[in-house]
Amino acid sequence: MAVQSRRPPVFEAVRLDLRRLHEHWMELFFPRQRGAHSVLGKWRPSTSAGWAAYRGLGGVGALVVALLYPLVLIGFATRFHTRRIDRAAAGLGLLGVVSLTAVVWGTLAAVAHLQLSRQGFVAVAAAAVVATVAAGLAVSFARTGGRGTTVALAYPAAMTAIFLPPVVAALFSTTVGSVVLPGSTTLAIRLLDGPLALVGLDGYLRENYTLEGIAYVGMWLGIAVPLGWFSGCVVTLADLVRP
């Protein structure tokens, strides 16, 4: 008896993802491209010029899909973690999230009060307050807004709540600073030599700014907002391909 070979489940999942992503691309230009329509079926052009445009955009779409699919995979991984956070936030409620954030970063401020100067304590306490407010705003935006509000506002607010207090504490604590600041400097060099150089911003930043003191806070705020937008976009892309 001949044994029928079957494709691995992972291969089938990837194939289905690529097909769905290509169908979404094609539907930007042509009607009824996604899936099977029981009554009308998938739209096809009826003229030679229409077929030429259809095939041409289909070929461009294949390239777009090849470039976007790695982002889809990142979106799957990001969505897994964000959904766990969403479930935890839903269980805690807005007040619970704000209270938990206040306890976590308030503990950091209390440690700063015992070990740092008055200036350091005030700075860390202010950062803790901002982070707590940002956490509350992230939950509020995610609950009351649509997808656009969640991506544009909720994700950056959540990233700010995570990054801000440790970076501020690193400016006044040698223990925290020995971990955060060297890593921040290495990351800044990679960004300047990499993506920022591609868009021509590396020279301007090197000439006008020095990475010291409050500049570390500005750097991480500058990272938190785009990183939030990126995370929201890749999760949206993952939802589009595999709801």
CSV table of N, CA, C and O in Angstrom, one decimal, residues 96-201:
chain,number,residue,atom,x,y,z
A,96,GLY,N,-6.7,48.5,39.3
A,96,GLY,CA,-5.7,47.5,39.7
A,96,GLY,C,-4.4,47.7,39.0
A,96,GLY,O,-3.3,47.6,39.6
A,97,VAL,N,-4.4,48.0,37.7
A,97,VAL,CA,-3.2,48.2,36.9
A,97,VAL,C,-2.5,49.5,37.5
A,97,VAL,O,-1.2,49.4,37.7
A,98,VAL,N,-3.2,50.5,37.7
A,98,VAL,CA,-2.6,51.8,38.2
A,98,VAL,C,-2.0,51.5,39.6
A,98,VAL,O,-0.9,51.9,39.9
A,99,SER,N,-2.7,50.8,40.4
A,99,SER,CA,-2.2,50.5,41.8
A,99,SER,C,-1.0,49.6,41.8
A,99,SER,O,0.0,49.8,42.5
A,100,LEU,N,-1.0,48.6,40.9
A,100,LEU,CA,0.2,47.7,40.8
A,100,LEU,C,1.4,48.4,40.3
A,100,LEU,O,2.5,48.3,40.8
A,101,THR,N,1.2,49.3,39.3
A,101,THR,CA,2.3,50.1,38.7
A,101,THR,C,2.8,51.0,39.8
A,101,THR,O,4.1,51.2,39.9
A,102,ALA,N,1.9,51.6,40.6
A,102,ALA,CA,2.4,52.5,41.6
A,102,ALA,C,3.1,51.8,42.7
A,102,ALA,O,4.1,52.3,43.2
A,103,VAL,N,2.8,50.5,43.0
A,103,VAL,CA,3.5,49.8,44.0
A,103,VAL,C,4.9,49.4,43.5
A,103,VAL,O,5.9,49.6,44.2
A,104,VAL,N,5.0,48.9,42.2
A,104,VAL,CA,6.2,48.5,41.7
A,104,VAL,C,7.2,49.7,41.6
A,104,VAL,O,8.3,49.6,42.1
A,105,TRP,N,6.8,50.8,41.0
A,105,TRP,CA,7.7,51.9,40.8
A,105,TRP,C,7.8,52.7,42.1
A,105,TRP,O,8.8,53.4,42.3
A,106,GLY,N,6.8,52.7,42.9
A,106,GLY,CA,6.9,53.3,44.2
A,106,GLY,C,7.9,52.6,45.1
A,106,GLY,O,8.6,53.3,45.9
A,107,THR,N,8.0,51.3,45.0
A,107,THR,CA,9.1,50.6,45.7
A,107,THR,C,10.5,51.1,45.2
A,107,THR,O,11.4,51.3,46.1
A,108,LEU,N,10.6,51.3,43.9
A,108,LEU,CA,11.9,51.8,43.4
A,108,LEU,C,12.2,53.2,44.0
A,108,LEU,O,13.3,53.5,44.4
A,109,ALA,N,11.1,54.0,44.1
A,109,ALA,CA,11.3,55.4,44.6
A,109,ALA,C,11.7,55.3,46.1
A,109,ALA,O,12.5,56.1,46.6
A,110,ALA,N,11.1,54.3,46.8
A,110,ALA,CA,11.4,54.2,48.3
A,110,ALA,C,12.9,53.8,48.4
A,110,ALA,O,13.6,54.3,49.3
A,111,VAL,N,13.3,52.9,47.6
A,111,VAL,CA,14.8,52.5,47.6
A,111,VAL,C,15.6,53.7,47.3
A,111,VAL,O,16.7,53.9,47.9
A,112,ALA,N,15.2,54.5,46.3
A,112,ALA,CA,16.0,55.7,46.0
A,112,ALA,C,16.0,56.6,47.1
A,112,ALA,O,17.0,57.3,47.4
A,113,HIS,N,14.9,56.7,47.9
A,113,HIS,CA,14.9,57.6,49.1
A,113,HIS,C,15.9,57.2,50.1
A,113,HIS,O,16.6,58.0,50.8
A,114,LEU,N,16.2,55.9,50.2
A,114,LEU,CA,17.1,55.4,51.2
A,114,LEU,C,18.6,55.4,50.8
A,114,LEU,O,19.5,55.6,51.6
A,115,GLN,N,18.8,55.3,49.5
A,115,GLN,CA,20.1,55.1,49.0
A,115,GLN,C,20.7,56.3,48.1
A,115,GLN,O,21.9,56.4,48.0
A,116,LEU,N,19.8,57.1,47.6
A,116,LEU,CA,20.3,58.2,46.7
A,116,LEU,C,20.1,59.6,47.4
A,116,LEU,O,19.5,59.7,48.5
A,117,SER,N,20.7,60.5,46.7
A,117,SER,CA,20.5,61.9,47.2
A,117,SER,C,19.1,62.4,47.1
A,117,SER,O,18.3,61.7,46.4
A,118,ARG,N,18.8,63.5,47.7
A,118,ARG,CA,17.4,64.1,47.6
A,118,ARG,C,17.1,64.3,46.1
A,118,ARG,O,16.0,64.1,45.7
A,119,GLN,N,18.0,64.8,45.3
A,119,GLN,CA,17.8,65.1,43.9
A,119,GLN,C,17.4,63.8,43.2
A,119,GLN,O,16.5,63.7,42.4
A,120,GLY,N,18.2,62.7,43.5
A,120,GLY,CA,17.9,61.5,42.9
A,120,GLY,C,16.6,60.9,43.2
A,120,GLY,O,15.8,60.4,42.4
A,121,PHE,N,16.2,61.0,44.5
A,121,PHE,CA,14.9,60.5,45.0
A,121,PHE,C,13.8,61.3,44.3
A,121,PHE,O,12.8,60.7,43.8
A,122,VAL,N,13.9,62.6,44.2
A,122,VAL,CA,12.8,63.4,43.5
A,122,VAL,C,12.7,63.0,42.1
A,122,VAL,O,11.6,62.9,41.5
A,123,ALA,N,13.8,62.8,41.4
A,123,ALA,CA,13.8,62.4,40.0
A,123,ALA,C,13.1,61.1,39.8
A,123,ALA,O,12.3,60.9,38.9
A,124,VAL,N,13.5,60.1,40.6
A,124,VAL,CA,12.9,58.7,40.5
A,124,VAL,C,11.5,58.8,40.8
A,124,VAL,O,10.6,58.1,40.2
A,125,ALA,N,11.1,59.5,41.9
A,125,ALA,CA,9.7,59.6,42.3
A,125,ALA,C,8.9,60.2,41.2
A,125,ALA,O,7.7,59.8,40.9
A,126,ALA,N,9.4,61.3,40.5
A,126,ALA,CA,8.7,61.9,39.4
A,126,ALA,C,8.5,60.9,38.3
A,126,ALA,O,7.4,60.9,37.6
A,127,ALA,N,9.6,60.2,38.0
A,127,ALA,CA,9.5,59.2,36.9
A,127,ALA,C,8.5,58.1,37.2
A,127,ALA,O,7.7,57.6,36.3
A,128,ALA,N,8.4,57.7,38.5
A,128,ALA,CA,7.4,56.7,38.9
A,128,ALA,C,6.0,57.2,38.7
A,128,ALA,O,5.1,56.5,38.3
A,129,VAL,N,5.8,58.5,39.0
A,129,VAL,CA,4.4,59.1,38.9
A,129,VAL,C,4.1,59.1,37.4
A,129,VAL,O,2.9,58.7,37.0
A,130,VAL,N,5.0,59.5,36.5
A,130,VAL,CA,4.7,59.6,35.1
A,130,VAL,C,4.5,58.2,34.6
A,130,VAL,O,3.5,58.0,33.7
A,131,ALA,N,5.2,57.2,35.0
A,131,ALA,CA,5.0,55.8,34.6
A,131,ALA,C,3.7,55.3,35.0
A,131,ALA,O,3.0,54.6,34.2
A,132,THR,N,3.3,55.6,36.2
A,132,THR,CA,2.0,55.2,36.7
A,132,THR,C,0.8,55.8,35.9
A,132,THR,O,-0.1,55.1,35.5
A,133,VAL,N,0.9,57.0,35.6
A,133,VAL,CA,-0.1,57.7,34.7
A,133,VAL,C,-0.1,57.1,33.3
A,133,VAL,O,-1.1,56.8,32.8
A,134,ALA,N,1.1,56.8,32.8
A,134,ALA,CA,1.2,56.2,31.5
A,134,ALA,C,0.6,54.8,31.4
A,134,ALA,O,-0.1,54.5,30.4
A,135,ALA,N,0.8,54.1,32.5
A,135,ALA,CA,0.2,52.7,32.5
A,135,ALA,C,-1.4,52.9,32.5
A,135,ALA,O,-2.1,52.1,31.8
A,136,GLY,N,-1.9,53.8,33.3
A,136,GLY,CA,-3.3,54.0,33.3
A,136,GLY,C,-3.9,54.5,32.0
A,136,GLY,O,-4.9,54.0,31.5
A,137,LEU,N,-3.1,55.4,31.3
A,137,LEU,CA,-3.5,55.8,30.0
A,137,LEU,C,-3.5,54.7,29.0
A,137,LEU,O,-4.4,54.6,28.1
A,138,ALA,N,-2.5,53.8,29.1
A,138,ALA,CA,-2.4,52.7,28.1
A,138,ALA,C,-3.6,51.8,28.2
A,138,ALA,O,-4.2,51.4,27.2
A,139,VAL,N,-4.0,51.5,29.5
A,139,VAL,CA,-5.2,50.7,29.6
A,139,VAL,C,-6.5,51.4,29.1
A,139,VAL,O,-7.3,50.8,28.5
A,140,SER,N,-6.6,52.7,29.4
A,140,SER,CA,-7.8,53.4,29.0
A,140,SER,C,-7.8,53.5,27.5
A,140,SER,O,-8.9,53.3,26.9
A,141,PHE,N,-6.7,53.8,26.8
A,141,PHE,CA,-6.7,53.9,25.4
A,141,PHE,C,-7.1,52.6,24.7
A,141,PHE,O,-7.8,52.5,23.7
A,142,ALA,N,-6.5,51.5,25.3
A,142,ALA,CA,-6.8,50.2,24.7
A,142,ALA,C,-8.3,49.8,24.9
A,142,ALA,O,-8.8,49.1,24.0
A,143,ARG,N,-8.9,50.2,26.0
A,143,ARG,CA,-10.3,49.9,26.2
A,143,ARG,C,-11.3,50.7,25.4
A,143,ARG,O,-12.3,50.2,24.9
A,144,THR,N,-11.0,52.0,25.4
A,144,THR,CA,-12.1,52.9,24.9
A,144,THR,C,-11.9,53.2,23.4
A,144,THR,O,-12.8,53.6,22.7
A,145,GLY,N,-10.7,53.1,22.9
A,145,GLY,CA,-10.4,53.4,21.5
A,145,GLY,C,-10.4,52.2,20.6
A,145,GLY,O,-10.5,51.1,21.0
A,146,GLY,N,-10.4,52.4,19.3
A,146,GLY,CA,-10.3,51.4,18.3
A,146,GLY,C,-8.9,50.9,18.1
A,146,GLY,O,-8.0,51.2,18.9
A,147,ARG,N,-8.7,50.2,17.0
A,147,ARG,CA,-7.3,49.7,16.7
A,147,ARG,C,-6.3,50.9,16.5
A,147,ARG,O,-5.2,50.8,17.0
A,148,GLY,N,-6.8,51.9,15.8
A,148,GLY,CA,-5.9,53.0,15.6
A,148,GLY,C,-5.4,53.7,16.9
A,148,GLY,O,-4.2,54.0,17.0
A,149,THR,N,-6.4,53.9,17.8
A,149,THR,CA,-6.0,54.5,19.1
A,149,THR,C,-5.1,53.6,19.9
A,149,THR,O,-4.2,54.1,20.5
A,150,THR,N,-5.4,52.3,19.8
A,150,THR,CA,-4.5,51.4,20.6
A,150,THR,C,-3.1,51.4,20.1
A,150,THR,O,-2.1,51.5,20.9
A,151,VAL,N,-2.9,51.4,18.7
A,151,VAL,CA,-1.6,51.4,18.2
A,151,VAL,C,-0.9,52.7,18.4
A,151,VAL,O,0.3,52.8,18.8
A,152,ALA,N,-1.6,53.8,18.2
A,152,ALA,CA,-1.0,55.2,18.2
A,152,ALA,C,-0.7,55.6,19.6
A,152,ALA,O,0.3,56.4,19.9
A,153,LEU,N,-1.5,55.2,20.6
A,153,LEU,CA,-1.4,55.8,21.9
A,153,LEU,C,-1.2,54.8,23.0
A,153,LEU,O,-0.3,55.0,23.9
A,154,ALA,N,-1.9,53.7,23.0
A,154,ALA,CA,-1.8,52.7,24.1
A,154,ALA,C,-0.4,52.0,24.1
A,154,ALA,O,0.2,51.9,25.2
A,155,TYR,N,0.1,51.6,23.0
A,155,TYR,CA,1.3,50.9,23.0
A,155,TYR,C,2.5,51.8,23.4
A,155,TYR,O,3.3,51.4,24.2
A,156,PRO,N,2.6,53.0,22.9
A,156,PRO,CA,3.7,53.9,23.3
A,156,PRO,C,3.6,54.2,24.8
A,156,PRO,O,4.6,54.3,25.5
A,157,ALA,N,2.4,54.4,25.3
A,157,ALA,CA,2.2,54.7,26.8
A,157,ALA,C,2.7,53.6,27.6
A,157,ALA,O,3.3,53.7,28.6
A,158,ALA,N,2.4,52.3,27.2
A,158,ALA,CA,2.8,51.2,27.9
A,158,ALA,C,4.3,51.1,27.9
A,158,ALA,O,5.0,50.7,28.9
A,159,MET,N,5.0,51.3,26.8
A,159,MET,CA,6.4,51.3,26.7
A,159,MET,C,7.1,52.3,27.6
A,159,MET,O,8.1,52.1,28.2
A,160,THR,N,6.5,53.5,27.6
A,160,THR,CA,7.0,54.6,28.5
A,160,THR,C,6.9,54.2,30.0
A,160,THR,O,7.8,54.4,30.8
A,161,ALA,N,5.8,53.5,30.4
A,161,ALA,CA,5.6,53.1,31.7
A,161,ALA,C,6.7,52.0,32.1
A,161,ALA,O,7.1,52.0,33.3
A,162,ILE,N,7.2,51.3,31.1
A,162,ILE,CA,8.2,50.2,31.4
A,162,ILE,C,9.6,50.8,31.5
A,162,ILE,O,10.4,50.5,32.4
A,163,PHE,N,9.9,51.7,30.6
A,163,PHE,CA,11.3,52.1,30.4
A,163,PHE,C,11.7,53.3,31.3
A,163,PHE,O,12.8,53.4,31.7
A,164,LEU,N,10.8,54.2,31.6
A,164,LEU,CA,11.2,55.5,32.2
A,164,LEU,C,11.8,55.4,33.5
A,164,LEU,O,13.0,55.9,33.7
A,165,PRO,N,11.2,54.8,34.6
A,165,PRO,CA,11.8,54.8,35.9
A,165,PRO,C,13.2,54.2,36.0
A,165,PRO,O,14.1,54.8,36.6
A,166,PRO,N,13.4,53.0,35.4
A,166,PRO,CA,14.8,52.4,35.5
A,166,PRO,C,15.9,53.3,34.9
A,166,PRO,O,17.0,53.4,35.4
A,167,VAL,N,15.6,54.0,33.8
A,167,VAL,CA,16.5,54.9,33.2
A,167,VAL,C,16.8,56.1,34.1
A,167,VAL,O,18.0,56.5,34.2
A,168,VAL,N,15.8,56.7,34.6
A,168,VAL,CA,16.0,57.8,35.6
A,168,VAL,C,16.8,57.3,36.8
A,168,VAL,O,17.8,58.0,37.2
A,169,ALA,N,16.5,56.2,37.3
A,169,ALA,CA,17.2,55.6,38.5
A,169,ALA,C,18.7,55.4,38.1
A,169,ALA,O,19.6,55.6,38.9
A,170,ALA,N,19.0,55.0,36.9
A,170,ALA,CA,20.4,54.7,36.5
A,170,ALA,C,21.2,56.0,36.5
A,170,ALA,O,22.4,55.9,36.6
A,171,LEU,N,20.6,57.2,36.3
A,171,LEU,CA,21.4,58.4,36.3
A,171,LEU,C,21.9,58.8,37.7
A,171,LEU,O,22.9,59.5,37.9
A,172,PHE,N,21.3,58.2,38.8
A,172,PHE,CA,21.7,58.5,40.1
A,172,PHE,C,22.3,57.3,40.9
A,172,PHE,O,22.9,57.5,42.0
A,173,SER,N,22.0,56.1,40.5
A,173,SER,CA,22.5,54.9,41.1
A,173,SER,C,23.6,54.3,40.3
A,173,SER,O,23.4,53.9,39.2
A,174,THR,N,24.8,54.1,41.0
A,174,THR,CA,25.9,53.5,40.2
A,174,THR,C,25.6,52.0,40.0
A,174,THR,O,26.0,51.5,39.0
A,175,THR,N,24.8,51.4,40.9
A,175,THR,CA,24.5,50.0,40.7
A,175,THR,C,23.6,49.8,39.4
A,175,THR,O,23.9,49.0,38.6
A,176,VAL,N,22.5,50.6,39.4
A,176,VAL,CA,21.6,50.5,38.2
A,176,VAL,C,22.3,51.0,37.0
A,176,VAL,O,22.2,50.5,35.9
A,177,GLY,N,23.0,52.1,37.2
A,177,GLY,CA,23.7,52.8,36.0
A,177,GLY,C,24.7,51.9,35.4
A,177,GLY,O,24.9,51.9,34.2
A,178,SER,N,25.4,51.0,36.1
A,178,SER,CA,26.4,50.1,35.6
A,178,SER,C,25.8,49.1,34.6
A,178,SER,O,26.5,48.5,33.8
A,179,VAL,N,24.5,48.9,34.8
A,179,VAL,CA,23.8,47.9,33.9
A,179,VAL,C,23.1,48.7,32.7
A,179,VAL,O,23.3,48.3,31.5
A,180,VAL,N,22.4,49.8,33.1
A,180,VAL,CA,21.6,50.4,32.1
A,180,VAL,C,22.4,51.3,31.1
A,180,VAL,O,22.2,51.3,29.9
A,181,LEU,N,23.3,52.1,31.7
A,181,LEU,CA,23.9,53.2,30.9
A,181,LEU,C,24.9,52.6,29.8
A,181,LEU,O,24.9,53.0,28.6
A,182,PRO,N,25.8,51.6,30.1
A,182,PRO,CA,26.6,51.0,29.1
A,182,PRO,C,25.8,50.4,28.0
A,182,PRO,O,26.1,50.5,26.8
A,183,GLY,N,24.8,49.7,28.4
A,183,GLY,CA,23.9,49.1,27.3
A,183,GLY,C,23.2,50.1,26.5
A,183,GLY,O,23.0,49.9,25.3
A,184,SER,N,22.8,51.2,27.1
A,184,SER,CA,22.2,52.3,26.3
A,184,SER,C,23.2,52.9,25.4
A,184,SER,O,22.8,53.2,24.2
A,185,THR,N,24.4,53.1,25.8
A,185,THR,CA,25.4,53.7,24.9
A,185,THR,C,25.7,52.8,23.7
A,185,THR,O,25.8,53.2,22.6
A,186,THR,N,25.8,51.5,24.0
A,186,THR,CA,26.0,50.5,22.9
A,186,THR,C,24.8,50.5,21.9
A,186,THR,O,25.0,50.5,20.7
A,187,LEU,N,23.6,50.6,22.4
A,187,LEU,CA,22.4,50.6,21.6
A,187,LEU,C,22.4,51.9,20.8
A,187,LEU,O,22.1,51.9,19.6
A,188,ALA,N,22.8,53.0,21.4
A,188,ALA,CA,22.8,54.3,20.7
A,188,ALA,C,23.8,54.3,19.5
A,188,ALA,O,23.5,54.8,18.4
A,189,ILE,N,24.9,53.7,19.7
A,189,ILE,CA,25.9,53.6,18.6
A,189,ILE,C,25.4,52.7,17.5
A,189,ILE,O,25.5,53.1,16.3
A,190,ARG,N,24.7,51.6,17.8
A,190,ARG,CA,24.2,50.8,16.8
A,190,ARG,C,23.1,51.5,16.0
A,190,ARG,O,23.0,51.3,14.8
A,191,LEU,N,22.3,52.2,16.7
A,191,LEU,CA,21.2,53.0,16.0
A,191,LEU,C,21.8,54.1,15.1
A,191,LEU,O,21.3,54.3,14.0
A,192,LEU,N,22.8,54.8,15.6
A,192,LEU,CA,23.4,55.8,14.8
A,192,LEU,C,24.1,55.3,13.6
A,192,LEU,O,24.0,55.9,12.5
A,193,ASP,N,24.8,54.1,13.8
A,193,ASP,CA,25.5,53.5,12.6
A,193,ASP,C,24.6,52.8,11.7
A,193,ASP,O,25.0,52.4,10.6
A,194,GLY,N,23.4,52.4,12.2
A,194,GLY,CA,22.4,51.6,11.4
A,194,GLY,C,21.3,52.4,10.8
A,194,GLY,O,21.4,53.2,9.9
A,195,PRO,N,20.1,52.2,11.4
A,195,PRO,CA,18.9,52.9,10.8
A,195,PRO,C,18.9,54.4,10.7
A,195,PRO,O,18.5,55.0,9.8
A,196,LEU,N,19.5,55.1,11.7
A,196,LEU,CA,19.6,56.5,11.7
A,196,LEU,C,20.5,57.0,10.6
A,196,LEU,O,20.3,58.1,10.1
A,197,ALA,N,21.6,56.2,10.4
A,197,ALA,CA,22.5,56.6,9.3
A,197,ALA,C,21.8,56.5,7.9
A,197,ALA,O,22.0,57.3,7.0
A,198,LEU,N,20.9,55.5,7.8
A,198,LEU,CA,20.2,55.3,6.5
A,198,LEU,C,19.3,56.5,6.2
A,198,LEU,O,19.1,56.9,5.0
A,199,VAL,N,18.7,57.2,7.2
A,199,VAL,CA,17.8,58.3,7.0
A,199,VAL,C,18.5,59.6,7.2
A,199,VAL,O,17.9,60.7,7.1
A,200,GLY,N,19.8,59.6,7.4
A,200,GLY,CA,20.6,60.8,7.5
A,200,GLY,C,20.5,61.6,8.8
A,200,GLY,O,20.9,62.8,8.8
A,201,LEU,N,20.1,61.0,9.9
A,201,LEU,CA,20.0,61.7,11.1
A,201,LEU,C,21.2,61.5,12.0
A,201,LEU,O,21.3,62.2,13.0
